[in-house]
Short mmCIF file of C-alpha atoms in Angstrom, two decimals:
data_model
loop_
_atom_site.label_atom_id
_atom_site.label_comp_id
_atom_site.label_asym_id
_atom_site.label_seq_id
_atom_site.Cartn_x
_atom_site.Cartn_y
_atom_site.Cartn_z
CA MET A 1 -80.85 -54.31 -53.49
CA TYR A 2 -83.95 -52.17 -55.43
CA ALA A 3 -84.17 -50.95 -58.38
CA VAL A 4 -84.60 -47.21 -59.19
CA ASN A 5 -87.74 -47.83 -61.77
CA ASP A 6 -90.96 -49.37 -61.30
CA GLN A 7 -90.06 -52.75 -61.07
CA PRO A 8 -87.98 -54.34 -58.18
CA ALA A 9 -84.49 -55.56 -59.08
CA VAL A 10 -85.27 -58.98 -57.72
CA GLN A 11 -88.26 -61.34 -58.01
CA HIS A 12 -88.71 -62.56 -54.58
CA PRO A 13 -91.57 -64.99 -53.71
CA LYS A 14 -94.81 -63.42 -52.62
CA PHE A 15 -94.26 -64.68 -48.59
CA GLU A 16 -90.61 -64.51 -47.46
CA VAL A 17 -88.99 -63.58 -44.34
CA ARG A 18 -86.38 -60.70 -45.40
CA ALA A 19 -84.30 -58.79 -42.78
CA HIS A 20 -80.92 -57.54 -42.23
CA PRO A 21 -79.26 -60.40 -40.52
CA THR A 22 -76.06 -61.58 -38.77
CA GLU A 23 -75.05 -65.20 -37.72
CA SER A 24 -77.38 -64.87 -34.68
CA THR A 25 -79.42 -61.86 -34.83
CA VAL A 26 -82.01 -59.72 -36.82
CA THR A 27 -82.97 -56.49 -37.17
CA VAL A 28 -86.41 -55.25 -36.90
CA TYR A 29 -87.95 -51.62 -36.99
CA GLN A 30 -90.51 -49.81 -34.57
CA ALA A 31 -91.31 -46.44 -34.61
CA TYR A 32 -92.66 -44.32 -31.37
CA PRO A 33 -92.87 -41.40 -29.83
CA PRO A 34 -89.77 -39.45 -28.10
CA HIS A 35 -90.24 -39.93 -24.84
CA THR A 36 -89.86 -43.52 -25.44
CA GLY A 37 -87.95 -43.95 -28.51
CA GLY A 38 -85.02 -41.88 -26.81
CA PRO A 39 -84.58 -43.57 -23.49
CA ALA A 40 -85.03 -47.16 -25.46
CA ALA A 41 -81.98 -46.07 -27.91
CA ARG A 42 -80.23 -44.45 -24.85
CA ASP A 43 -80.48 -47.48 -22.61
CA GLY A 44 -81.05 -50.42 -24.98
CA ARG A 45 -84.09 -51.46 -23.58
CA PHE A 46 -87.67 -50.05 -23.50
CA PRO A 47 -88.18 -47.53 -20.64
CA PRO A 48 -91.09 -48.69 -17.71
CA SER A 49 -93.79 -46.96 -19.75
CA TRP A 50 -93.47 -49.46 -22.64
CA SER A 51 -96.44 -51.72 -21.99
CA ARG A 52 -96.03 -55.59 -22.20
CA GLU A 53 -100.08 -55.91 -21.91
CA ARG A 54 -100.32 -54.17 -25.27
CA MET A 55 -99.62 -55.72 -28.79
CA THR A 56 -96.53 -54.75 -30.23
CA TRP A 57 -95.57 -54.74 -33.87
CA ILE A 58 -92.49 -55.29 -35.32
CA LYS A 59 -91.32 -55.37 -38.78
CA PRO A 60 -88.03 -56.35 -40.39
CA SER A 61 -88.26 -54.33 -43.33
CA PHE A 62 -87.05 -50.56 -43.56
CA LEU A 63 -88.99 -49.49 -46.37
CA TRP A 64 -91.85 -50.90 -44.96
CA MET A 65 -91.40 -49.22 -41.53
CA MET A 66 -90.70 -45.89 -43.43
CA TYR A 67 -94.16 -46.73 -45.12
CA ARG A 68 -95.83 -47.15 -41.89
CA CYS A 69 -94.53 -43.86 -39.87
CA GLY A 70 -94.28 -41.36 -42.83
CA TRP A 71 -89.98 -41.21 -42.75
CA GLY A 72 -90.49 -40.88 -38.90
CA THR A 73 -93.14 -37.67 -39.70
CA LYS A 74 -96.20 -39.06 -38.08
CA LYS A 75 -97.58 -38.18 -34.82
CA ASP A 76 -96.17 -40.37 -32.04
CA GLN A 77 -93.97 -42.49 -34.54
CA GLU A 78 -91.11 -39.78 -35.19
CA THR A 79 -88.44 -41.82 -33.47
CA VAL A 80 -87.81 -44.57 -35.66
CA LEU A 81 -86.08 -47.61 -33.93
CA ALA A 82 -83.75 -50.36 -35.19
CA VAL A 83 -84.13 -53.31 -32.70
CA GLU A 84 -81.44 -56.16 -33.17
CA ILE A 85 -82.55 -58.98 -31.46
CA GLY A 86 -81.50 -62.81 -31.10
CA ARG A 87 -82.65 -65.18 -34.33
CA GLU A 88 -83.84 -67.59 -32.11
CA GLY A 89 -86.48 -64.98 -30.51
CA LEU A 90 -87.93 -64.37 -34.17
CA VAL A 91 -88.07 -68.25 -35.12
CA TRP A 92 -90.04 -68.62 -31.54
CA ALA A 93 -92.31 -66.04 -32.39
CA LEU A 94 -92.94 -67.26 -36.33
CA ARG A 95 -93.62 -70.69 -34.69
CA ASN A 96 -96.16 -70.02 -32.32
CA SER A 97 -97.99 -67.24 -34.34
CA CYS A 98 -101.31 -67.21 -36.07
CA LEU A 99 -102.50 -65.29 -39.06
CA SER A 100 -104.59 -62.49 -38.43
CA HIS A 101 -107.08 -63.11 -40.91
CA TYR A 102 -108.63 -66.63 -41.75
CA VAL A 103 -107.65 -68.97 -44.69
CA PRO A 104 -109.64 -71.66 -45.10
CA GLY A 105 -107.07 -73.90 -46.51
CA LEU A 106 -104.80 -73.58 -43.44
CA HIS A 107 -107.50 -73.12 -40.72
CA GLY A 108 -110.12 -75.63 -41.26
CA ASP A 109 -113.27 -73.63 -39.99
CA ALA A 110 -113.35 -70.07 -38.73
CA ALA A 111 -113.68 -71.36 -35.16
CA ALA A 112 -110.73 -73.07 -35.01
CA TRP A 113 -108.81 -70.17 -36.30
CA LYS A 114 -110.27 -67.80 -33.75
CA ARG A 115 -109.54 -70.00 -31.00
CA ARG A 116 -106.11 -70.36 -32.10
CA LEU A 117 -106.07 -66.71 -32.89
CA ARG A 118 -107.14 -65.72 -29.04
CA GLU A 119 -104.36 -68.08 -27.45
CA ALA A 120 -101.56 -67.77 -29.95
CA PRO A 121 -98.73 -65.44 -27.99
CA ALA A 122 -97.88 -63.83 -31.75
CA ARG A 123 -99.62 -62.83 -34.97
CA VAL A 124 -98.80 -62.59 -38.64
CA GLN A 125 -99.78 -60.38 -41.44
CA TRP A 126 -98.33 -60.26 -44.90
CA ASP A 127 -98.67 -56.76 -46.45
CA PRO A 128 -97.36 -55.28 -49.86
CA GLU A 129 -93.98 -54.51 -49.54
CA ARG A 130 -92.71 -50.95 -50.36
CA ASP A 131 -90.40 -49.21 -52.88
CA LEU A 132 -88.38 -46.01 -52.31
CA TRP A 133 -91.40 -44.33 -52.83
CA LEU A 134 -93.35 -46.31 -50.54
CA ARG A 135 -95.27 -47.54 -53.53
CA PRO A 136 -96.39 -51.18 -53.19
CA LEU A 137 -94.58 -53.95 -54.65
CA PRO A 138 -96.43 -57.37 -55.95
CA TYR A 139 -94.30 -58.87 -52.73
CA ARG A 140 -95.23 -59.32 -49.41
CA SER A 141 -93.56 -58.14 -46.07
CA LEU A 142 -94.05 -59.57 -42.80
CA GLN A 143 -95.60 -57.45 -39.65
CA LEU A 144 -95.12 -59.95 -36.29
CA GLY A 145 -97.59 -58.39 -33.60
CA LEU A 146 -96.25 -59.87 -30.38
CA ALA A 147 -98.56 -59.97 -26.90
CA GLY A 148 -98.15 -61.70 -23.89
CA GLU A 149 -95.72 -63.80 -23.27
CA ALA A 150 -94.20 -62.89 -26.60
CA ALA A 151 -94.09 -59.68 -26.32
CA ALA A 152 -92.31 -59.94 -22.74
CA ARG A 153 -89.96 -62.14 -24.39
CA TYR A 154 -89.47 -59.44 -26.82
CA ALA A 155 -88.56 -57.07 -24.19
CA ASP A 156 -86.84 -59.02 -21.78
CA GLU A 157 -85.17 -61.38 -23.29
CA TRP A 158 -84.55 -61.10 -27.44
CA ILE A 159 -83.21 -57.31 -27.43
CA VAL A 160 -79.65 -57.24 -28.04
CA GLY A 161 -79.66 -53.36 -28.98
CA ILE A 162 -81.90 -50.96 -29.85
CA GLU A 163 -80.31 -47.97 -32.26
CA ASP A 164 -82.04 -44.48 -33.37
CA VAL A 165 -82.31 -44.74 -37.00
CA THR A 166 -84.59 -41.42 -37.25
CA ARG A 167 -81.58 -39.37 -39.03
CA LEU A 168 -80.68 -42.44 -41.66
CA ALA A 169 -84.50 -42.38 -42.39
CA THR A 170 -84.32 -38.16 -43.07
CA GLU A 171 -81.12 -38.89 -44.91
CA ILE A 172 -82.75 -41.40 -47.51
CA ARG A 173 -86.19 -39.61 -47.66
CA ALA A 174 -84.51 -36.21 -48.68
CA LEU A 175 -82.17 -38.14 -51.44
CA VAL A 176 -85.31 -39.80 -52.76
CA ARG A 177 -87.43 -36.27 -52.79
CA ALA A 178 -84.11 -34.42 -54.24
CA GLY A 179 -84.25 -37.28 -57.32
CA GLU A 180 -81.49 -39.33 -56.01
CA PRO A 181 -82.70 -42.34 -55.75
CA GLU A 182 -79.48 -44.44 -56.75
CA ARG A 183 -77.74 -42.83 -53.47
CA ALA A 184 -80.72 -43.18 -51.65
CA ALA A 185 -80.61 -47.07 -52.23
CA GLY A 186 -77.04 -47.49 -51.43
CA MET A 187 -77.91 -45.86 -47.76
CA LEU A 188 -80.99 -48.78 -47.00
CA PRO A 189 -80.23 -51.37 -44.80
CA GLY A 190 -78.66 -54.66 -46.29
CA GLU A 191 -82.02 -56.64 -46.13
CA ARG A 192 -81.89 -60.72 -47.57
CA PRO A 193 -83.90 -63.69 -47.48
CA LEU A 194 -83.44 -65.32 -44.06
CA ARG A 195 -82.82 -69.18 -44.32
CA LEU A 196 -85.75 -70.18 -42.33
CA ASP A 197 -86.74 -74.10 -41.61
CA GLY A 198 -89.25 -74.64 -44.55
CA GLU A 199 -92.19 -75.78 -42.20
CA LEU A 200 -91.51 -72.63 -39.94
CA LEU A 201 -93.54 -70.59 -42.23
CA ALA A 202 -96.24 -73.52 -43.75
CA HIS A 203 -98.89 -72.06 -40.97
CA LEU A 204 -98.61 -68.44 -42.11
CA ARG A 205 -98.61 -68.60 -45.80
CA ALA A 206 -101.78 -66.91 -46.58
#
């Protein structure tokens, strides 16, 4: 999936949703403090302390999540979760998303974009994908922010299962630091481009 030198193994389009899928689900990643992540993995749903009032960000890219949480070493991000959600939930979120930044060619005027951003239950950022060393790659990784209706649907309807993958993150990091990138790459979740309706991302390509 990933090369072990300075270049990605596959040339990807700049904006493309890649994830670990099944026929009906996709896996996204989040990181939480143990008092939230532990119960979520144990029970397969977020605990009552998990707030539906705050925006929550989900990431289909395992390595981008590792970049964000420092392989599970950053404060309050010590428990890395793989959250399996229904594919239809992801499609709904993308369809109802707004880009988190203003793009004149997509939004017309800035006021129209700000109105849409306030109204949209989900928002999209495209950040550089990362390699095994967490260096930026020339193509982008989807970050999907869920708030309001989207956050509630995520927590109450879309989740199929939650797994604690902190140990996996620790093991991959150890192999990278030991100079064994081939073995590390072999442990990565199998992510591939998702087959999505061509119009689904038309309003989200920055």
